[in-house]
Coordinates of C-alpha atoms in Angstrom, one line a residue:
Chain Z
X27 CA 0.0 0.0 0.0
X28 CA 3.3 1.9 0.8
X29 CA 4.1 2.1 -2.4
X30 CA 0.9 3.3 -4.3
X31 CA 1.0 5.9 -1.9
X32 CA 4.2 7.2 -3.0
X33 CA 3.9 6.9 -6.8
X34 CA 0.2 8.4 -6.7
X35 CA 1.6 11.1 -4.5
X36 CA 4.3 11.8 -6.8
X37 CA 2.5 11.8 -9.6
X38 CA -0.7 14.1 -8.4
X39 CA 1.8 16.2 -7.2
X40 CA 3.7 16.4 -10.1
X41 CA 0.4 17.2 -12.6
X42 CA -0.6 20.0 -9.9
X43 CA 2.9 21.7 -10.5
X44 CA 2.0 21.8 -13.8
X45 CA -0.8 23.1 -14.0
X46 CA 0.7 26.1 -11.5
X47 CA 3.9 26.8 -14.2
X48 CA 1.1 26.8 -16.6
X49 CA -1.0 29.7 -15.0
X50 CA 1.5 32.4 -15.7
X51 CA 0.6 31.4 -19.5
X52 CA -2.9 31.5 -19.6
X53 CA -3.4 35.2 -20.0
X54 CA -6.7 35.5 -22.0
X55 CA -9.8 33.3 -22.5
X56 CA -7.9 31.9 -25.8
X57 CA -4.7 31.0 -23.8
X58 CA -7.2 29.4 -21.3
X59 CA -9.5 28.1 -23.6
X60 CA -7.0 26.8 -26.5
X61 CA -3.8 27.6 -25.2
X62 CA -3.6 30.2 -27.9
X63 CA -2.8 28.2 -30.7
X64 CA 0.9 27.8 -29.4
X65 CA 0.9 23.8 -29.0
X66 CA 3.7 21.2 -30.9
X67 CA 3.2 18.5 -32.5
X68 CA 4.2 15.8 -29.8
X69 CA 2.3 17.3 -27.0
X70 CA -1.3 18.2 -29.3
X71 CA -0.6 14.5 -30.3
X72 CA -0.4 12.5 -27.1
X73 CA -2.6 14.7 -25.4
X74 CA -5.3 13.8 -28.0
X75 CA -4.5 10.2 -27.1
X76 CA -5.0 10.8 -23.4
X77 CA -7.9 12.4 -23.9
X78 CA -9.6 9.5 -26.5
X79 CA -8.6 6.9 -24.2
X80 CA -10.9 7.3 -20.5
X81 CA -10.2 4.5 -17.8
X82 CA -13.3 3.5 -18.8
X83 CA -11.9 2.2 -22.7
X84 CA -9.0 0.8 -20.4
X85 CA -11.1 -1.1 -17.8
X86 CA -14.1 -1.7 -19.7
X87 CA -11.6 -3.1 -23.0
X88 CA -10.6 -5.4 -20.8
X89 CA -14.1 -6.4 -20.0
X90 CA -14.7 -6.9 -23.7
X91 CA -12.0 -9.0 -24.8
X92 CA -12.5 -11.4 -21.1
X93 CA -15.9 -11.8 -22.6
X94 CA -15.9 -11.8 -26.6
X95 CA -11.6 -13.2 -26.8
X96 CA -9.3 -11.4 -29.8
X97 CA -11.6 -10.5 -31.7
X98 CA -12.4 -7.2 -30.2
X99 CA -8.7 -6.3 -31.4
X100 CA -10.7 -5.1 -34.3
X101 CA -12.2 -2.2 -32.1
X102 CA -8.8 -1.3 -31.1
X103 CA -7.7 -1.2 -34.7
X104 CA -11.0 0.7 -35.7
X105 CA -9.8 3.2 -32.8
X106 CA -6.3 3.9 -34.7
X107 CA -7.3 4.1 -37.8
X108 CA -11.1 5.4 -38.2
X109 CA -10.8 7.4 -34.4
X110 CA -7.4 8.7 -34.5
X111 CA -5.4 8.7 -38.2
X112 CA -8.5 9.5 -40.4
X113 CA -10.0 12.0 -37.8
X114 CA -6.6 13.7 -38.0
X115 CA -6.2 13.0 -41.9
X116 CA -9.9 14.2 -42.6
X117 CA -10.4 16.6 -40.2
X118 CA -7.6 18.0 -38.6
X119 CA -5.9 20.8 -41.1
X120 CA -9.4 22.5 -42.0
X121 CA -10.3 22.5 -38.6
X122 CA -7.3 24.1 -37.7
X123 CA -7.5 26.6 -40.7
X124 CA -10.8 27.5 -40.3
X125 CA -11.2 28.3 -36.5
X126 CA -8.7 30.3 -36.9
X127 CA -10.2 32.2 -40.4
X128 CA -13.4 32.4 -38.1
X129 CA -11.4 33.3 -35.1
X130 CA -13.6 30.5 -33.1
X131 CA -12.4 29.1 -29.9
X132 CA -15.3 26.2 -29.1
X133 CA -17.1 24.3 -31.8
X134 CA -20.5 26.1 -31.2
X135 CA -18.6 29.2 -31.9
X136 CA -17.2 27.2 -35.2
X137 CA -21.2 26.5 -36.2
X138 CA -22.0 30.2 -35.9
X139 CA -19.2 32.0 -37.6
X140 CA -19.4 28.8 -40.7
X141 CA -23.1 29.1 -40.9
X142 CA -24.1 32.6 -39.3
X143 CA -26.9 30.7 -37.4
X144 CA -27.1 31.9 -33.4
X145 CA -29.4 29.0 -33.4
X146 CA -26.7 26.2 -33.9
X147 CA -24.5 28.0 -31.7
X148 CA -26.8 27.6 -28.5
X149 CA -28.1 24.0 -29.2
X150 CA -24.6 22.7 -30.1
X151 CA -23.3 24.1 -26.7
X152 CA -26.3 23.5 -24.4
X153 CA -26.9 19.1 -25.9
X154 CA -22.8 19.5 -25.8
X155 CA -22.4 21.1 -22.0
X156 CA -24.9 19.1 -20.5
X157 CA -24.3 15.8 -22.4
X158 CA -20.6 15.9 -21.5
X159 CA -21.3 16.7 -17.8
X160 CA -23.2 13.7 -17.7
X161 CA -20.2 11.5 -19.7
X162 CA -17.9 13.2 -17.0
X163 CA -19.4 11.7 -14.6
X164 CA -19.2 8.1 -15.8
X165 CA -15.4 8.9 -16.3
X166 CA -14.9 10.0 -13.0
X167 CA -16.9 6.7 -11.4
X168 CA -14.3 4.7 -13.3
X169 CA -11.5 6.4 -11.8
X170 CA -12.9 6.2 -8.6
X171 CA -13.6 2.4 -9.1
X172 CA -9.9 1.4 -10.1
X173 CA -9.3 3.2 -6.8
X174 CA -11.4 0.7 -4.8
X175 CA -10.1 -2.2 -6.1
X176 CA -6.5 -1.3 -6.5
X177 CA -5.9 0.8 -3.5
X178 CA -8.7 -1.1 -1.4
X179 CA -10.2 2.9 -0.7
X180 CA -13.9 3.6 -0.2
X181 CA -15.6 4.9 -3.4
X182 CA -16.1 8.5 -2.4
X183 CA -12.7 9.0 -1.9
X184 CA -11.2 7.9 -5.5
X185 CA -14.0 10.4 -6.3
X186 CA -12.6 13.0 -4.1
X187 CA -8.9 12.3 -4.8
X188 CA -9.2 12.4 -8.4
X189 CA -11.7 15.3 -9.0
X190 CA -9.6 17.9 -7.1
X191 CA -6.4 18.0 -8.4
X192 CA -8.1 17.8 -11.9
X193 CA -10.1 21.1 -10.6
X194 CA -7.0 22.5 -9.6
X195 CA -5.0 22.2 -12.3
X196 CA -7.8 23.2 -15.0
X197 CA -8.8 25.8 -13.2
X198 CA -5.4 27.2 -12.5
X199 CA -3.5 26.4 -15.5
X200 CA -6.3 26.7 -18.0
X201 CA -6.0 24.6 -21.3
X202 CA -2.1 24.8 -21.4
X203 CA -2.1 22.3 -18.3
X204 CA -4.8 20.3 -19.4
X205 CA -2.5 19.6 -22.4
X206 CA 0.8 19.3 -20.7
X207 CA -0.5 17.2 -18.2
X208 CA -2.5 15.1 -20.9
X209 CA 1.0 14.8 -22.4
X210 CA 2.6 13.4 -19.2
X211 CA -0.8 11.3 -18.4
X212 CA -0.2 9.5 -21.9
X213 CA 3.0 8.6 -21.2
X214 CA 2.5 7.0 -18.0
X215 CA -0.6 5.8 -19.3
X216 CA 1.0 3.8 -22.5
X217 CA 4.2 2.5 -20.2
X218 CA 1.3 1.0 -17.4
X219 CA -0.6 -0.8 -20.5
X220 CA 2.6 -1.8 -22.3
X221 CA 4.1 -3.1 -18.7
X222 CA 0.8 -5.2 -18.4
X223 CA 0.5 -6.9 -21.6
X224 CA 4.1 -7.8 -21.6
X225 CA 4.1 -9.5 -18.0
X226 CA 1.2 -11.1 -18.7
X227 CA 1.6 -12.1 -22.0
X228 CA 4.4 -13.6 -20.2
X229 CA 2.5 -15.4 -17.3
X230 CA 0.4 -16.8 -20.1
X231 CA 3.1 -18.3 -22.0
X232 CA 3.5 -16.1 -24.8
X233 CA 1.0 -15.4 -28.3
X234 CA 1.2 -18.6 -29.4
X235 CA 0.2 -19.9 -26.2
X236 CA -2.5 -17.6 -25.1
X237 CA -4.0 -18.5 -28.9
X238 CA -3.9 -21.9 -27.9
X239 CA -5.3 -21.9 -24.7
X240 CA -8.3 -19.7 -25.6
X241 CA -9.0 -22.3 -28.4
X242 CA -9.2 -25.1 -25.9
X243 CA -11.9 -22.8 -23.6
X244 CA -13.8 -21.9 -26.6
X245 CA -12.5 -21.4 -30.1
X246 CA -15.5 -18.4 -30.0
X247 CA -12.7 -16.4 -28.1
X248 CA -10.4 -16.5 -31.0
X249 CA -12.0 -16.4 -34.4
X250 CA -13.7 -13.1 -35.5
X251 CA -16.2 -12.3 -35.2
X252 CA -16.3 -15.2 -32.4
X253 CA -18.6 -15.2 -29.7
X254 CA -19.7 -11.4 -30.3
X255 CA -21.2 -11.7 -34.2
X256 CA -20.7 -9.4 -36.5
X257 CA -23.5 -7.0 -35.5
X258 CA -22.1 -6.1 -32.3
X259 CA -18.6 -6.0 -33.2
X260 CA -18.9 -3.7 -36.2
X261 CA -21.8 -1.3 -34.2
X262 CA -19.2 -1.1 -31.4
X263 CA -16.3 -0.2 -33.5
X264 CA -18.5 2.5 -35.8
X265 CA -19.7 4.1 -32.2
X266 CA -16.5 4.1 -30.7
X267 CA -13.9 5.1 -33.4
X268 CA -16.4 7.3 -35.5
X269 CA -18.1 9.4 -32.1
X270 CA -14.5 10.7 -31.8
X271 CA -15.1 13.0 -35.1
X272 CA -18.2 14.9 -33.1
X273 CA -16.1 15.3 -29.7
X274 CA -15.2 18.8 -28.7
X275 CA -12.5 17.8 -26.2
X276 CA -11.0 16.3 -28.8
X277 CA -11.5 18.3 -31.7
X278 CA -10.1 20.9 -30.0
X279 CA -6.3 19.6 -30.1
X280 CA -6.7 20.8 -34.1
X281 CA -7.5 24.8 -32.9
X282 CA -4.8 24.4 -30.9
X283 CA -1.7 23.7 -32.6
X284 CA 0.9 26.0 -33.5
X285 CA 0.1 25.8 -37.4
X286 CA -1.3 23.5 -39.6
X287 CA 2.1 22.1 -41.2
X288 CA 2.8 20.7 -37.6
X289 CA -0.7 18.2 -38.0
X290 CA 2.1 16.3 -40.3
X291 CA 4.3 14.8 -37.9
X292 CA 1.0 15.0 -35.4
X293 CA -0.7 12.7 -37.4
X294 CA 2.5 10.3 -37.7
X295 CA 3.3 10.3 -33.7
X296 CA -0.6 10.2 -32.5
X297 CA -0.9 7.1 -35.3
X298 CA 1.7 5.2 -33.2
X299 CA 0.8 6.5 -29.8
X300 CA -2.8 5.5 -29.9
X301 CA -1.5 2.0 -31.2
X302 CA -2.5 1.0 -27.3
X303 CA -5.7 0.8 -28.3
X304 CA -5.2 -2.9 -28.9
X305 CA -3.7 -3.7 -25.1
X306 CA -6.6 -3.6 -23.3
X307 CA -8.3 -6.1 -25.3
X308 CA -5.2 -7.9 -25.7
X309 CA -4.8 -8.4 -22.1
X310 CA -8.6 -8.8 -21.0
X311 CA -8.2 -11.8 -23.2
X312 CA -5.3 -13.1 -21.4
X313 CA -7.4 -12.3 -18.1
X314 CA -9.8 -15.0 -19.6
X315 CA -7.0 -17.2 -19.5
X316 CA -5.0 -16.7 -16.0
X317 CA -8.4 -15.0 -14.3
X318 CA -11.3 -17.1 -15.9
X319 CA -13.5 -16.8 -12.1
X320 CA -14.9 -13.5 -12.4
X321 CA -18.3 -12.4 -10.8
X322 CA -17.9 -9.7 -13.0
X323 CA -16.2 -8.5 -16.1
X324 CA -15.0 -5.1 -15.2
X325 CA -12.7 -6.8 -12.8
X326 CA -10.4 -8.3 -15.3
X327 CA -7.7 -5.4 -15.6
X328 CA -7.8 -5.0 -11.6
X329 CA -7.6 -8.6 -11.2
X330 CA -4.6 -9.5 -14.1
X331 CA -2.7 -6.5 -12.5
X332 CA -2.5 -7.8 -9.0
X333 CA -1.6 -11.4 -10.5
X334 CA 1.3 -10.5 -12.8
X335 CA 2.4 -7.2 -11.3
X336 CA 4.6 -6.4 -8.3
X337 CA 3.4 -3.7 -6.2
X338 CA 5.4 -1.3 -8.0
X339 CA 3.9 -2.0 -11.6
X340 CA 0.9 -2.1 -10.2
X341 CA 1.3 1.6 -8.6
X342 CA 2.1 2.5 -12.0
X343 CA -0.4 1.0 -14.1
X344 CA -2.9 2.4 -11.1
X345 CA -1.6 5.8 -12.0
X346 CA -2.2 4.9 -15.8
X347 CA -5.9 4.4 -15.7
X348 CA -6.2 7.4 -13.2
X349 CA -4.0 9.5 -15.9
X350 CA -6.5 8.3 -18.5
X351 CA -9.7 9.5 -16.6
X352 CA -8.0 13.0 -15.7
X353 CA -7.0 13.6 -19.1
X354 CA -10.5 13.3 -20.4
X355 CA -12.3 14.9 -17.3
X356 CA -10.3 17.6 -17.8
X357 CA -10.8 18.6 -21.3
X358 CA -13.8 18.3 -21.0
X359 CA -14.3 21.0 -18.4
X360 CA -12.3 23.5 -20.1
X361 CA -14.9 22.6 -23.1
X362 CA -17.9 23.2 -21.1
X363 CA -16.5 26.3 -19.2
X364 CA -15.5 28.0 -22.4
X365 CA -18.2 26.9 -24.2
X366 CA -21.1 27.9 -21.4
X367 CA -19.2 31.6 -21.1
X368 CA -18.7 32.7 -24.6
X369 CA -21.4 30.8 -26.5
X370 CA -24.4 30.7 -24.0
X371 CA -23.4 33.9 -22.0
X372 CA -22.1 36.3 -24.0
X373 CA -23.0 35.4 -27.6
X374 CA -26.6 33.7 -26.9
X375 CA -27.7 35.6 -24.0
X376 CA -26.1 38.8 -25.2
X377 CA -24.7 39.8 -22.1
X378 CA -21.1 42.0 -22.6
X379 CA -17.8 41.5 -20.5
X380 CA -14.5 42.6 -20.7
X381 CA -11.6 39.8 -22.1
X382 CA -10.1 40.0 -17.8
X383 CA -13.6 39.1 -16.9
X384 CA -14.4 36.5 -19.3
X385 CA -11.3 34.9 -18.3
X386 CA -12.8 35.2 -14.7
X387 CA -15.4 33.6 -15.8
X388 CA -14.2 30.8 -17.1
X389 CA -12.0 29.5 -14.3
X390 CA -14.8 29.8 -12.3
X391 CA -16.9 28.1 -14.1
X392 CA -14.7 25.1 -15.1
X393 CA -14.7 24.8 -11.2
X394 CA -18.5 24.9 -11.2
X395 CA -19.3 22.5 -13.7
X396 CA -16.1 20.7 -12.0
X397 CA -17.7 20.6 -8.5
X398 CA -21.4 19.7 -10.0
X399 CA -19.9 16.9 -11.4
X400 CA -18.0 15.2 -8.5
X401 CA -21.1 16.0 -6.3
X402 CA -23.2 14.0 -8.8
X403 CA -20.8 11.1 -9.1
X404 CA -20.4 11.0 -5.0
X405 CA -23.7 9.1 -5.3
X406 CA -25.3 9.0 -8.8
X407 CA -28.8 8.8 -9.3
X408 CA -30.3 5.6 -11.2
X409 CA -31.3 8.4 -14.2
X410 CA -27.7 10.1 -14.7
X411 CA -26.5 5.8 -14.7
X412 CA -28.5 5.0 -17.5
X413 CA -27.8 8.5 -19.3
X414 CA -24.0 7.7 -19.2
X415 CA -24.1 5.0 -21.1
X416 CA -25.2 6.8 -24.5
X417 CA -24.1 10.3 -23.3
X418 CA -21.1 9.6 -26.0
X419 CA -23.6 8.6 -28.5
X420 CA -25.9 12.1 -28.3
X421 CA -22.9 14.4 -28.4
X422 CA -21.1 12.8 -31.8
X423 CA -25.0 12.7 -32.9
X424 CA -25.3 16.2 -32.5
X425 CA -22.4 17.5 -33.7
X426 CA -20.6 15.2 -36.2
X427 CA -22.7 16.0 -39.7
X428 CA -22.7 19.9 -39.2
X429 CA -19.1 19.7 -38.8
X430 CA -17.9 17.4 -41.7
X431 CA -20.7 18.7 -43.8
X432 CA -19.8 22.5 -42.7
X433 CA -15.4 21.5 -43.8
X434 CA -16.4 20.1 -46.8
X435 CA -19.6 21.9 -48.7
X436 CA -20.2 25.1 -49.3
X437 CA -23.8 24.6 -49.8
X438 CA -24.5 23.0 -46.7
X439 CA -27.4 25.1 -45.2
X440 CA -27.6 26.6 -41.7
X441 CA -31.4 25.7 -41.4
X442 CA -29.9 22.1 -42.3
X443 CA -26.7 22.0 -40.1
X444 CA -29.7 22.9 -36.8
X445 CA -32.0 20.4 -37.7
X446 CA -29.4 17.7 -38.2
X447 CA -28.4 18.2 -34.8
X448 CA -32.2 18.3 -33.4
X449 CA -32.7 15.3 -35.3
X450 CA -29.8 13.2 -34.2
X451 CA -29.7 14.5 -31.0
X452 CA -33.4 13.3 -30.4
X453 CA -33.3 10.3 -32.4
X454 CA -30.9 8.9 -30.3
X455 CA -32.6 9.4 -26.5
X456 CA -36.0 8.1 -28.5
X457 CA -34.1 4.8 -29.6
X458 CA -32.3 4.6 -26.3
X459 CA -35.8 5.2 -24.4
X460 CA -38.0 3.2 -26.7
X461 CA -38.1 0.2 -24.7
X462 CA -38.9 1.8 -21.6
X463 CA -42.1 3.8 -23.2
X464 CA -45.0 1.8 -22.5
X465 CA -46.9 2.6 -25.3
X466 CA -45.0 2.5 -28.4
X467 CA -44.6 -1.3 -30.1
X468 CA -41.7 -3.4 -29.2
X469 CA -39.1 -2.9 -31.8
X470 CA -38.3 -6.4 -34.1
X471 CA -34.7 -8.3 -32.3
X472 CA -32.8 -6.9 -35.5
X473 CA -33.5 -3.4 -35.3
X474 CA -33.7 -3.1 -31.4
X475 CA -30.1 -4.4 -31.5
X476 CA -28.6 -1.0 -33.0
X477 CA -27.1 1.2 -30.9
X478 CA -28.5 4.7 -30.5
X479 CA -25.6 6.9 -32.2
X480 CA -25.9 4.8 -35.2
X481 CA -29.7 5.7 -35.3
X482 CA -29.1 8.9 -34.7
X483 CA -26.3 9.6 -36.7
X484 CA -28.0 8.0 -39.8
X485 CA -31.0 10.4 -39.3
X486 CA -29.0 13.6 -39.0
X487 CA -27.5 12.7 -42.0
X488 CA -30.6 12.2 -43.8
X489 CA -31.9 15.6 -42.7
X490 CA -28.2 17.4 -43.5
X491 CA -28.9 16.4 -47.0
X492 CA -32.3 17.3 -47.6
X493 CA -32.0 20.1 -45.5
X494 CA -29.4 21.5 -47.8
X495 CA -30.8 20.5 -51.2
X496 CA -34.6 22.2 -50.1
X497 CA -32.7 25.2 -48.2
X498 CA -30.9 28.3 -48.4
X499 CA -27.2 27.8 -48.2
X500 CA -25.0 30.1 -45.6
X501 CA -24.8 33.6 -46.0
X502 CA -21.7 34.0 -48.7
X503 CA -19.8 36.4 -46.4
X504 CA -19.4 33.6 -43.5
X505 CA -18.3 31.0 -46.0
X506 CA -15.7 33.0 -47.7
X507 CA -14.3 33.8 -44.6
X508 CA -14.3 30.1 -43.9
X509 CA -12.9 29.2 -46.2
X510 CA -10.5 32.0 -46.3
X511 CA -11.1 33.8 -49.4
X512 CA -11.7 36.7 -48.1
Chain F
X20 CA -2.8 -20.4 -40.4
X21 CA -1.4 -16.6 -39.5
X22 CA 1.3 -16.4 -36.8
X23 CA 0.3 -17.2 -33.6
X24 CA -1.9 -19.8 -34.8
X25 CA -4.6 -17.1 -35.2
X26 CA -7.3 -17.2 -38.3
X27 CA -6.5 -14.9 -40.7
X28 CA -9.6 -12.7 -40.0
X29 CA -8.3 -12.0 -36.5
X30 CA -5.1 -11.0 -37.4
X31 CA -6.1 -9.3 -40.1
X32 CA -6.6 -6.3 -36.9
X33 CA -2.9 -6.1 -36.8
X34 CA -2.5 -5.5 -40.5
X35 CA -4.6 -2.6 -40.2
X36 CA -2.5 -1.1 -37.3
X37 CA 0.0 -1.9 -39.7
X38 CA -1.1 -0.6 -42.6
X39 CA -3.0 2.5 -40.5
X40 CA 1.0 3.7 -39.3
X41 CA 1.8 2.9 -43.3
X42 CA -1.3 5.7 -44.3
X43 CA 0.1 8.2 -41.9
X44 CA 3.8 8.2 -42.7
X45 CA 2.2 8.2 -46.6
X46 CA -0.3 11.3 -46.0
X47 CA 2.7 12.9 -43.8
X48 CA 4.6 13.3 -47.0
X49 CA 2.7 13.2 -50.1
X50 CA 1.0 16.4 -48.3
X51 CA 4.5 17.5 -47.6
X52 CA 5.3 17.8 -51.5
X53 CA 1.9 19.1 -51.7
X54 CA 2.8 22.3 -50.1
X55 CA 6.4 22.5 -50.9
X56 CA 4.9 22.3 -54.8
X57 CA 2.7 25.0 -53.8
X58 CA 5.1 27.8 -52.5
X59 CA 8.0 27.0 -54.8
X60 CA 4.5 28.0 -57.6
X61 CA 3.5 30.9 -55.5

C-alpha cells in the first residue's frame, strides 16, 4: 500500500505543479481556452490520445476482450485508424485553418461563424455542455472504481482524490495544463498498458500460447467475429472510433496547434501513440485465460494487475488508468466552461464582459461544472446511470454532420446544419428510451439491437442532405471567410 | 494459419494497425510535397 502511496503522490503532485507553471501562460480566454494556438506537435498529439482513451476504454476493454476473446482487437484497430489517423487525416488541417479564419475558440462558436446561425451556436453548446457533464461523470466513477479495487479505498474518496487536483489544475493552468499534463498522463498511461500486456503475455506463456489456450476454452474467443457476431462487433467499432469526429474535447487539439504544417508529424506520432488501443483487449483476453472466475467483467484489468504485477507495476499501471480519466475529465471542463461563457453567456444571451472578466469567468466556471460533477458522481442517481451510457452517443449525434458537412460543402445550409443536430440528437434518447415507453410497439430483435448513435447519426444525415438541397445555403460572407477567401 | 496460430480474419486487426502507421507516414509526406509544390509556384 506503501508504495501506491508514494507513486500516486508523486504523480498528483507532479500534474498539480503543472498546472501552476502553466498559470503564468494563460493570460486570455484563448490562452485558457486553447492555449492560444501555441501547442507542438508531440504534445497536441499525445494529449489527443489521453484524452480518446478514458479508464473506462481501459477497464471496460478489458471487459470486452475477457468476454468476446481477440476478436475485439478489431475495435482497437478501428480506434487507430477510423478514431485517431482518419480524424486527423480528414479533419484536422481545416479544422485548424478555419477556426482560426473564423477566429472560433469552441465548436459552437465554429457553427456560428461557418453558418451565421445563433441557433446552432446555442443547441450545439447547451446538448454538448450538459451531455458531457453527464459522460464526466461516468469517467470519473471509473477512476474512482480502479481506486477501490486497487488501493482497497472507499468509493467517495477515489471520487474526491481524483476530481480535485483535476479542478486545480484546470482551473489554474487553463488549457495549457490540461495539455501538458495530458501529455505526461499518456506517457505513463501507454508504459502501465505496455508493462501489463508484456508481463502477462508472459504469465500466459506467450501469443502462441494464449492462442492456444483460448481455443481449448472456446475457439469463439479467437475467431472473429467469435462469440460477439458481427452485428455487435462492427456497431461497437463505428460508435467508438467514428463518435470521436463529433467530440469537442478532442477536436479541439486541431484549434490548438501551433500551425497547420505541424498536423504532419502530429498525425504520424498520435498514429503510433494511440497503437495502445489494442492492449486492453489484448490483455482482457489473457485475463480469460489466468483469471477465468470473475463475478464480473469489469474486474479483469484490476484482477490480471494484482496477478502479474509487483506492487510497484501495479502503482504504475494504477496511475495509468487514473491519468486516463483525468486527461478526459479535464478537457472536458475546459470545453464546457468556455463553451457555457462565450457561447451561452455572452454570444446567446447577449450579455457584454471585458476579455479579464471573461477569463474570470471561465475558471470559475470550469470549477462549477467541475464541483457539479464530482457531487453527482459522489452518489449518482439511477437516471444520470443510464444516461451515461449513451451520453457519447448524443454528443457525436449532435455535432458530427454539421461539422464534416460544414469543412467540406459550401452549400451545406444553416437551417440544415440545426435540424441535423435536433434530429440526431433526439433520435438517439428516443431509440435509447424506446423500450422503456410503454406505449410505443416493441421494436423487431434486429433493429432493437442498433445502438442509439448509429440511429441517430443516420438520421441527422438524412436531414443534413435534404435540409441543404430544399434550403438556403449560408450567407456568402461567412463562408468565404471560412474558407478563407476573403 | 497466420502467426500465432490465429485465423486470418483475427489477425487481419494487426494488418490494419499496420497498414494505418503505413497511411500516416504516406499522407505525412505526399501532403508535404503538396505544399512545398505549392510555395515554390507561388
Amino acid at each position: 500500500m506503501i508504495v501506491y502511496i508514494i507513486v500516486l503522490v508523486f504523480y498528483l503532485g507532479l500534474l498539480a505543479a503543472i498546472g501552476v507553471v502553466m498559470s503564468g501562460r494563460s493570460r486570455s480566454v484563448g490562452d485558457f481556452a486553447i492555449g492560444g494556438r501555441s501547442v507542438g506537435p508531440w504534445v497536441t498529439a499525445l494529449s489527443f490520445v489521453a484524452a480518446y482513451y478514458s479508464s473506462v476504454v481501459i477497464i471496460g476493454g478489458g471487459a470486452f476482450g475477457w468476454k468476446f476473446g481477440l476478436a475485439t482487437l478489431w475495435v482497437g484497430a478501428g480506434n487507430v485508424l477510423i478514431g485517431t489517423t482518419l480524424a486527423w487525416i480528414v479533419l484536422g488541417r481545416r479544422i485548424r485553418r478555419f477556426t482560426e479564419n473564423l477566429d472560433a475558440m469552441t465548436l459552437p462558436g465554429f457553427f456560428f461563424g461557418r453558418y451565421g446561425s445563433a441557433e446552432a451556436r446555442i443547441f450545439s453548446a447547451a446538448a454538448t455542455g450538459l451531455f458531457l457533464i453527464i459522460y464526466n461523470v461516468s469517467v470519473l466513477k471509473g477512476m474512482a472504481n480502479t481506486f477501490e479495487v486497487l488501493m482497497e479505498l472507499p468509493y467517495w474518496s477515489g471520487v474526491v482524490i481524483s476530481g480535485v487536483v483535476i479542478l486545480f489544475y484546470t482551473a489554474v493552468g487553463g488549457y495549457l495544463a490540461v495539455v501538458y499534463t495530458s501529455f505526461v498522463q499518456a506517457l505513463v498511461m501507454i508504459a502501465a498498458l505496455v508493462l501489463l500486456t508484456f508481463m502477462s503475455l508472459q504469465k500466459v506463456g506467450g501469443m502462441t500460447a494464449l492462442v492456444d489456450r483460448l481455443n481449448s476454452i472456446d475457439p469463439g474467443l479467437v475467431n472473429t467475429p467469435g462469440v460477439w457476431g458481427w452485428a455487435g462487433l462492427i456497431s461497437f467499432t463505428l460508435i467508438v472510433s467514428l463518435g470521436t469526429w463529433g467530440m469537442p474535447q478532442l477536436l479541439v487539439r486541431f484549434y490548438s496547434i501551433r500551425s497547420d504544417k505541424m498536423l504532419r508529424l502530429g498525425t504520424v506520432i498520435v498514429t503510433i501513440g494511440a497503437s495502445v488501443a489494442l492492449l486492453p483487449y489484448l490483455t482482457g483476453a489473457v485475463a480469460r485465460v489466468l483469471v477465468p472466475e470473475l463475478s464480473s467483467a469489469d474486474q479483469a484489468i484490476p484482477a490480471l494487475t494484482k496477478l502479474v504485477l509487483n506492487d510497484w507495476g501495479g502503482a504504475l499501471f494504477l496511475a495509468g488508468v487514473v491519468a486516463a480519466g483525468m486527461s478526459t475529465f479535464a478537457g472536458v471542463l475546459i470545453i464546457i466552461s468556455s463553451s457555457m461563457v462565450n457561447d451561452v453567456w455572452i454570444h446567446g444571451l447577449g450579455r457584454t464582459m471585458s476579455p479579464a472578466a471573461e477569463l474570470k469567468a471561465t475558471r470559475l466556471m470550469s470549477l462549477a461544472v467541475g464541483v457539479i460533477s464530482l457531487l453527482i458522481a459522489l452518489k449518482p442517481p439511477a437516471l444520470v446511470l443510464v444516461l451515461t451510457a449513451f451520453s457519447w452517443a448524443v454528443i457525436a449525434s449532435t455535432n458530427l454532420w454539421p461539422l464534416l458537412f460544414g469543412l467540406y460543402w459550401k452549400r451545406t445550409s444553416p437551417k440544415a446544419a440545426l435540424w441535423s443536430m435536433i434530429a440526431g440528437v433526439s433520435v438517439a434518447l428516443l431509440w435509447q428510451a424506446w423500450p422503456r415507453i410503454g406505449w410505443l410497439p416493441e421494436l423487431p430483435g434486429a433493429l432493437a439491437g442498433i445502438h442509439s448513435f448509429l440511429v441517430g447519426t443516420a438520421v441527422g444525415l438524412v436531414v443534413i442532405l435534404i435540409g441543404t438541397f430544399a434550403g438556403r445555403a449560408a450567407p456568402r460572407d461567412n463562408v468565404d471567410r471560412a474558407w478563407g477567401s476573403r | 494459419m497466420a502467426p500465432f496460430h490465429l485465423p486470418w480474419q483475427t489477425f487481419g486487426a494487426f494488418l490494419v494497425l499496420g497498414g494505418t502507421i503505413i497511411l500516416a507516414l504516406v499522407w505525412a509526406l505526399v501532403d508535404r510535397m503538396r505544399d512545398r509544390d505549392r510555395e515554390s509556384g507561388s
